């Protein structure tokens, strides 16, 4: 059956050349990101459990983790959490299948603790956090949708969006957070995981503002704190210059007031310990960024079932296909993809898959169109590969 | 002090003339919208309480209501909720001020119940829902920001976006839900408040798909159900034609399967009773729509404090200023506004306020620029008017 | 089958003539009593629902309501709850029967709200209390025990105890609370429902100490408060003298300190609003009293299933049979009954039913023995009458 | 100041020689005992924290832990928890003292996890249990009571009771559970910690019934299960004969039905995993037993503050003084002690301390009276020693 694919040229100034561009990334320890991470970790653990017990992934959506901030007394060289962070794992899961009970809540609890232990490394799981869990069962209608040995049917009338390539600013913002955590934190343990990177480009001037929850017990005093900030500032500035020739200004923890002794210090490296609640789907899109200059989906990607949830599959697929298009078709400057499902229809047959492409100057659109069409057609045909990659943990969702 | 306002022409096909356009609205009874509505209702009640007790609105953000779906047995002519919906009101609020204790949680609870009684009219508050509440206090830093008698300081480095005018499809989608609830439900009580409207325009063909949770006890049997669907379909079709000359297709509850007796029936008029969880900020943007063809902010607008929360104020202000620009400057075809704050700076002095304008063909941009600039400058100067309107309940947030 | 009934004479000074006697009653609004009342109300509502839906009472035990105290600012002429009381309804209930789903949690929620509205009359259900609910299902073993058309089997190896008659002090303590609520509160609305009556008899001198949570909005000022206390004191003194010729001292709210303005004032008439948590089974025994001079059972009576829960049935049955024995056998001065079950055996065939009787001076024990034996035998034979009375709400449980 | 101490002879058949005697002990893994244990562990941890941070124990009562049973699939050689046990730590605690914040909830959480890890050894804390926490602050009145450098004032008008010595049956029941856990479980890991021992003596025949939640993963199959039961039965029988010359019958898990494969198997060694909720103060009294033939207090001992909570101090003190009396005064056969406080009065000056003593035949009561009086007087004078022992963990509370 022929798929409804529309590829159209877009007459638009590419984001990278618009006057004002805004990009944001919430780091892995931001309360919203913790919610995302927990939701996805729970979903992956459920997938593994379902496959082990039932031979197939059963219906679930664990995409509603709510974090209620705690209360803390941070201090240089120490500090402690006063009121533990409260985390409520929320969602739906199939709890029984052909007489076998699936320990969905126990699996969720265990997966959540493992995730935190691995990623929110400065949190003491014995006393800093309460993890509660309310997984209900789904509506019977949705459960019917799951079938083995066939292309699943869309869970909803919904859509996903994606774009490529990253602009300079997008690259800078994304990699700033990634490198601070994966590289610099290894040498500077006082850097917390709750890093918020806000990038603005005004013409040819880029400003990167980093807000980072520092970890008190790894920082001796105010001098050390200031020194670490300076180190981070230099690091971010150097990193940005790898991605752009534009002028770059960088700032770290601009709200600090040394005179009042008011700095961004925490016990656990995340502001969830003190006043910042968190929810799934309110932070980064599945490409890791918040990009108000780009089309975005409101759908949370994390925690949704990887079998037929459009809000997850089509966002990830759109992004993957957009990246493939810019890699394989040199004449494409920018591409936006939107895929719209129809509830109850096979997910490889969306109502429409639309690509808007800004071609490079002086190129011929018809060849772009047919190549892009082919990539999209193939991507949809192999949509279940996305499912497999999600289950294996090969795709980030935030 | 001069504000940093940038008005630039945008070379772009207006959304209304792009090939594919997608627009969605989640109705007032959708679980995400209930979360939004509860969050905003709680914030408004807190504002009133703070003003009564302290003469000024104190710090709070109640923007994290989590709804955990219940379980129900719907039936024609009756039905009942089996497992009540669980609702957790989450957020931060100032609980003491100059020795006076503020009953934040009691006020929140009461406001939530009043909101549900008024808007989710088919829900039995005695047995269908549990309302729990966890309002913590904020971080001390944020509390310092609140001062009377001066322009508040931005709570964060963040941004808001807005656009105008609504496209045909946006008008259709928005008004479909509004009119079904405000007009048709009065005559047809079987219509539930959980209405999801998905609009797609493919060239000159518009498809409007309505998913509506019907209320079993107001519907006698399957024949009545089918008849109501037909009535809704006609109503929506007629309504759409008021906003467009394009071809319009309309569908209601397309996932129904009469043979299996599987239709979208509920007890309370919302799918929160059975399998659909809900969160704040994952549904409609503050203009009432989800518009992946447009720039959007990820920030939840509902429940945030109306004094200095950029995610609330700048989204509402951008939208309001965009509408004013298209009303007052006839040469503007489409306008997008983005305002970016700097944490700790006065909210009437954003880091940048950017307007991208698609002018009508053959118009002169310089006059547009200066007029738009003036409107934005005035809007920012009077940003506290937004605060006042929010407190009075004059601005919708979802 | 012959029942194992043992009636033995007890050589013991009757409580009424021992040197020191202590008796306590927690009033209906005491946090522990609210827990008891809610638990029993939920059980009764479930019984009604089960009978309606299934024709028989199914397995449940809702005997674990936990009340977490709130926080309040009481004041003469007003006051308000700051932090609502949190109530968690806990227990087990059968949720499905022959394909019919039973709305156990919705029924529990509704029953709890009705109970509070009726009995804790000064509480504002819109803002003063959160009612949460976690009813699980039971273990399968226990579910097997329930059979219609036969004497149920004991749920556990457990026992119940009862005694009669009430001593003078027991009568005074019990009726003090009952009359203050049922009679005096009607005229003096400032009297709260959380009344704790502590009685001590030292030889021939009786001291009755009443602690009563007064309701601020019904009391104008300190003078009125003091006046109400005096009125209560006189009332209690007069009431006590109806039951005894001994000397009686009475005290009300002895911890008040007028100089510091520290009096026992509340908003809702119960200390659950401020600092006093509550649990099931930690207050009055099923005869309405706490009597450390008497044998007592640790089993909570409230909320347990009235079909086969020994901790409920045998406590109520023992008490009822003890009362019958003193009514029908004039030679009995005091009687104590203990009934011990064996798990899995019919409840009309306990392992042993033991009566210890203090005969009046100069009486012949053999005739007492045979009469008592007959009453106990008949009581056990008709044990299901207790079940019926519980379901109809004819027996108090605390 | 002279204390009001009353020592009177009691004319009563000692329990050990009454016809029917009932004694029960809930083992350390029984849901009610887990609640007790958690509550006391939290209180002890708070005491240590208060002393560390403030130099004195501040007001708290953490005596309301509620356990909501989970759901499990036990199996020989394995099994798993399906729905984690939910535990709510409830109580009051002082959260701030002279500007220092006390991390009461974090301390409670950590203490609870440590307690479970140490005592409920077969539970997997990563997935089998959720620990939630709601510690509020107390009422201000109570907080005033705490003073250093003086005898504390009673928190309430309340009483404590104690008796000594243990009867034969009491010794058997108590030690059966203790030895099964502390001795036999070391060799037979399949024995769970949820052991309920019910003892009945009918004249000279003693029946001990043990209900024990076996741990599936340590038991290969039904044959092993039956063999372990036999081993336990022999062990209990031998142990009982160390305490009595009467005839002893012993039973283990009498509700098992091998034909139906229905045996008392668990994953975690406690029935809290499947259907049995738990509360504080509903199990053993502070002497480790439930003894309906003896006077008992309804007050929960576990979790209460050890400074001035009468329900804790006077129960422990009464028990300790009773034991001292029988040790030091050979002529005493049985002694019962009751101490009644007056709210607001120093705890070493109770309203009355009453001892009822059954003297041995042919003894002179006056010398007993004076010796007992002296012991009680000294015990009250040194009541704060009880506080110290509690804080050091030297006194069991259940």
Tab-separated table of C-alpha atoms in Angstrom, chain A residues 163-376:
chain	number	residue	atom	x	y	z
A	163	UNK	CA	14.280	18.366	12.267
A	164	UNK	CA	17.890	18.321	11.126
A	165	UNK	CA	20.603	19.411	11.154
A	166	UNK	CA	21.358	21.033	14.478
A	167	UNK	CA	22.195	24.711	14.160
A	168	UNK	CA	25.449	25.965	15.628
A	169	UNK	CA	23.623	27.111	18.720
A	170	UNK	CA	21.847	23.804	19.088
A	171	UNK	CA	25.145	21.967	18.907
A	172	UNK	CA	26.680	24.246	21.473
A	173	UNK	CA	23.830	24.000	23.950
A	174	UNK	CA	23.479	20.256	23.631
A	175	UNK	CA	27.152	19.483	23.949
A	176	UNK	CA	27.748	21.930	26.752
A	177	UNK	CA	25.592	19.929	29.110
A	178	UNK	CA	26.796	16.576	27.790
A	179	UNK	CA	30.456	17.426	28.155
A	180	UNK	CA	30.142	19.070	31.543
A	181	UNK	CA	28.629	15.851	32.881
A	182	UNK	CA	30.528	13.256	30.913
A	183	UNK	CA	33.910	14.934	30.922
A	184	UNK	CA	34.457	17.822	33.301
A	185	UNK	CA	32.481	16.404	36.254
A	186	UNK	CA	34.871	13.453	36.333
A	187	UNK	CA	37.628	15.871	37.220
A	188	UNK	CA	35.512	18.379	39.135
A	189	UNK	CA	33.048	16.409	41.292
A	190	UNK	CA	31.560	19.605	42.705
A	191	UNK	CA	29.629	20.009	39.439
A	192	UNK	CA	26.060	18.775	39.943
A	193	UNK	CA	23.955	16.985	37.366
A	194	UNK	CA	21.247	19.640	37.367
A	195	UNK	CA	22.680	21.843	34.647
A	196	UNK	CA	20.451	24.135	32.659
A	197	UNK	CA	21.955	25.572	29.508
A	198	UNK	CA	20.229	28.497	27.839
A	199	UNK	CA	21.589	29.661	24.510
A	200	UNK	CA	20.684	32.808	22.683
A	201	UNK	CA	22.010	33.979	19.365
A	202	UNK	CA	21.409	37.589	18.420
A	203	UNK	CA	22.755	37.909	14.898
A	204	UNK	CA	26.359	36.843	15.137
A	205	UNK	CA	26.678	37.004	18.881
A	206	UNK	CA	26.032	33.914	20.930
A	207	UNK	CA	25.363	33.966	24.653
A	208	UNK	CA	25.453	30.740	26.638
A	209	UNK	CA	24.149	30.874	30.182
A	210	UNK	CA	24.737	27.877	32.397
A	211	UNK	CA	22.907	27.326	35.654
A	212	UNK	CA	24.478	24.513	37.603
A	213	UNK	CA	23.545	23.066	41.001
A	214	UNK	CA	26.898	22.653	42.687
A	215	UNK	CA	27.498	19.812	45.151
A	216	UNK	CA	28.487	21.234	48.527
A	217	UNK	CA	30.377	18.336	49.982
A	218	UNK	CA	32.859	18.364	47.105
A	219	UNK	CA	33.565	22.095	47.473
A	220	UNK	CA	35.560	23.380	50.397
A	221	UNK	CA	34.561	27.006	50.514
A	222	UNK	CA	33.476	30.071	48.574
A	223	UNK	CA	36.865	30.466	46.953
A	224	UNK	CA	36.741	26.953	45.600
A	225	UNK	CA	33.209	27.588	44.415
A	226	UNK	CA	34.254	30.675	42.505
A	227	UNK	CA	37.209	28.832	41.097
A	228	UNK	CA	35.034	25.986	39.833
A	229	UNK	CA	32.675	28.443	38.192
A	230	UNK	CA	35.601	30.025	36.410
A	231	UNK	CA	36.814	26.619	35.296
A	232	UNK	CA	33.368	25.802	33.948
A	233	UNK	CA	33.125	29.126	32.208
A	234	UNK	CA	36.400	28.589	30.390
A	235	UNK	CA	35.443	25.045	29.515
A	236	UNK	CA	32.111	26.093	28.040
A	237	UNK	CA	33.666	28.933	26.104
A	238	UNK	CA	36.320	26.683	24.562
A	239	UNK	CA	33.731	24.073	23.739
A	240	UNK	CA	31.437	26.573	22.025
A	241	UNK	CA	34.204	27.751	19.758
A	242	UNK	CA	34.497	24.259	18.323
A	243	UNK	CA	31.030	24.727	16.825
A	244	UNK	CA	31.016	28.332	15.693
A	245	UNK	CA	33.093	31.231	14.438
A	246	UNK	CA	30.637	33.694	15.923
A	247	UNK	CA	31.359	35.693	18.998
A	248	UNK	CA	30.567	33.716	22.164
A	249	UNK	CA	29.786	35.005	25.653
A	250	UNK	CA	29.425	32.500	28.470
A	251	UNK	CA	28.038	32.846	31.970
A	252	UNK	CA	27.710	30.433	34.883
A	253	UNK	CA	25.268	30.832	37.795
A	254	UNK	CA	24.557	34.480	37.153
A	255	UNK	CA	22.109	34.765	40.039
A	256	UNK	CA	24.847	34.193	42.611
A	257	UNK	CA	25.400	36.944	45.106
A	258	UNK	CA	28.689	36.454	46.928
A	259	UNK	CA	28.091	39.338	49.316
A	260	UNK	CA	24.940	37.724	50.623
A	261	UNK	CA	26.597	34.316	50.504
A	262	UNK	CA	23.803	33.317	48.169
A	263	UNK	CA	25.123	30.842	45.636
A	264	UNK	CA	23.643	27.836	43.818
A	265	UNK	CA	24.782	25.177	46.259
A	266	UNK	CA	23.034	21.845	46.809
A	267	UNK	CA	23.522	18.584	48.642
A	268	UNK	CA	22.538	16.233	45.849
A	269	UNK	CA	23.446	18.175	42.728
A	270	UNK	CA	19.822	18.765	41.812
A	271	UNK	CA	17.410	21.540	42.678
A	272	UNK	CA	14.745	18.878	43.239
A	273	UNK	CA	16.097	18.794	46.767
A	274	UNK	CA	14.920	22.348	47.347
A	275	UNK	CA	11.945	23.878	45.714
A	276	UNK	CA	11.937	22.671	42.131
A	277	UNK	CA	9.290	20.124	41.269
A	278	UNK	CA	9.540	18.083	38.096
A	279	UNK	CA	7.306	16.425	35.520
A	280	UNK	CA	7.707	14.307	32.453
A	281	UNK	CA	7.525	15.952	29.067
A	282	UNK	CA	8.078	19.483	30.209
A	283	UNK	CA	11.750	19.574	29.444
A	284	UNK	CA	13.791	18.582	26.441
A	285	UNK	CA	12.204	17.160	23.326
A	286	UNK	CA	13.463	13.790	22.200
A	287	UNK	CA	16.420	15.394	20.400
A	288	UNK	CA	17.656	16.668	23.754
A	289	UNK	CA	16.699	20.305	23.203
A	290	UNK	CA	13.985	22.891	23.599
A	291	UNK	CA	13.891	24.919	20.387
A	292	UNK	CA	11.177	27.551	20.175
A	293	UNK	CA	12.392	28.500	16.688
A	294	UNK	CA	11.501	25.017	15.489
A	295	UNK	CA	8.271	23.076	15.313
A	296	UNK	CA	7.911	20.964	18.423
A	297	UNK	CA	5.589	18.276	19.662
A	298	UNK	CA	3.968	18.618	23.060
A	299	UNK	CA	3.986	14.864	23.479
A	300	UNK	CA	6.220	13.457	26.162
A	301	UNK	CA	8.482	10.855	24.600
A	302	UNK	CA	9.842	9.302	27.763
A	303	UNK	CA	7.988	6.456	29.405
A	304	UNK	CA	5.588	5.768	26.586
A	305	UNK	CA	5.295	2.288	25.229
A	306	UNK	CA	7.609	1.757	22.273
A	307	UNK	CA	5.165	-0.445	20.395
A	308	UNK	CA	2.390	1.817	19.230
A	309	UNK	CA	2.559	5.137	21.027
A	310	UNK	CA	2.686	7.729	18.295
A	311	UNK	CA	3.912	10.441	20.625
A	312	UNK	CA	7.016	8.394	21.156
A	313	UNK	CA	7.570	6.554	17.887
A	314	UNK	CA	6.859	9.349	15.431
A	315	UNK	CA	8.926	11.903	17.323
A	316	UNK	CA	11.904	9.580	17.393
A	317	UNK	CA	11.331	8.421	13.822
A	318	UNK	CA	10.912	11.955	12.471
A	319	UNK	CA	14.130	13.025	14.108
A	320	UNK	CA	16.000	9.988	12.848
A	321	UNK	CA	14.719	10.390	9.286
A	322	UNK	CA	15.517	14.110	9.277
A	323	UNK	CA	19.083	13.361	10.279
A	324	UNK	CA	19.326	10.698	7.602
A	325	UNK	CA	18.045	13.103	4.958
A	326	UNK	CA	20.655	15.756	5.712
A	327	UNK	CA	23.375	13.125	5.811
A	328	UNK	CA	22.427	11.465	2.547
A	329	UNK	CA	21.153	14.415	0.531
A	330	UNK	CA	23.819	17.110	0.456
A	331	UNK	CA	21.500	19.642	-1.175
A	332	UNK	CA	19.285	19.881	1.891
A	333	UNK	CA	19.967	22.829	4.164
A	334	UNK	CA	17.192	22.255	6.691
A	335	UNK	CA	14.465	19.646	6.917
A	336	UNK	CA	11.360	19.440	9.077
A	337	UNK	CA	9.337	16.264	9.284
A	338	UNK	CA	5.850	15.812	10.709
A	339	UNK	CA	4.036	12.500	10.798
A	340	UNK	CA	0.361	12.300	11.673
A	341	UNK	CA	-1.251	9.021	12.718
A	342	UNK	CA	-4.801	7.821	12.638
A	343	UNK	CA	-5.980	5.948	15.687
A	344	UNK	CA	-6.420	2.268	14.955
A	345	UNK	CA	-4.459	2.281	11.704
A	346	UNK	CA	-1.125	0.487	11.202
A	347	UNK	CA	1.721	2.689	12.338
A	348	UNK	CA	3.616	2.221	9.090
A	349	UNK	CA	0.675	3.842	7.301
A	350	UNK	CA	0.322	7.325	8.792
A	351	UNK	CA	-2.418	9.641	7.650
A	352	UNK	CA	0.339	11.803	6.265
A	353	UNK	CA	4.102	12.087	6.515
A	354	UNK	CA	5.143	15.584	5.602
A	355	UNK	CA	8.651	16.859	4.947
A	356	UNK	CA	9.383	20.539	4.549
A	357	UNK	CA	12.783	21.119	3.104
A	358	UNK	CA	14.832	24.263	2.704
A	359	UNK	CA	17.100	23.383	-0.174
A	360	UNK	CA	20.539	24.819	-0.528
A	361	UNK	CA	20.774	27.697	-2.957
A	362	UNK	CA	20.884	26.704	-6.599
A	363	UNK	CA	19.793	23.130	-6.137
A	364	UNK	CA	17.122	21.205	-7.948
A	365	UNK	CA	14.189	20.289	-5.699
A	366	UNK	CA	12.793	17.359	-7.681
A	367	UNK	CA	15.760	15.119	-6.983
A	368	UNK	CA	15.667	16.125	-3.331
A	369	UNK	CA	11.987	15.273	-3.274
A	370	UNK	CA	12.377	11.789	-4.621
A	371	UNK	CA	15.360	10.968	-2.456
A	372	UNK	CA	13.665	12.312	0.660
A	373	UNK	CA	10.505	10.459	-0.261
A	374	UNK	CA	12.430	7.227	-0.503
A	375	UNK	CA	14.116	7.733	2.859
A	376	UNK	CA	10.798	8.478	4.523
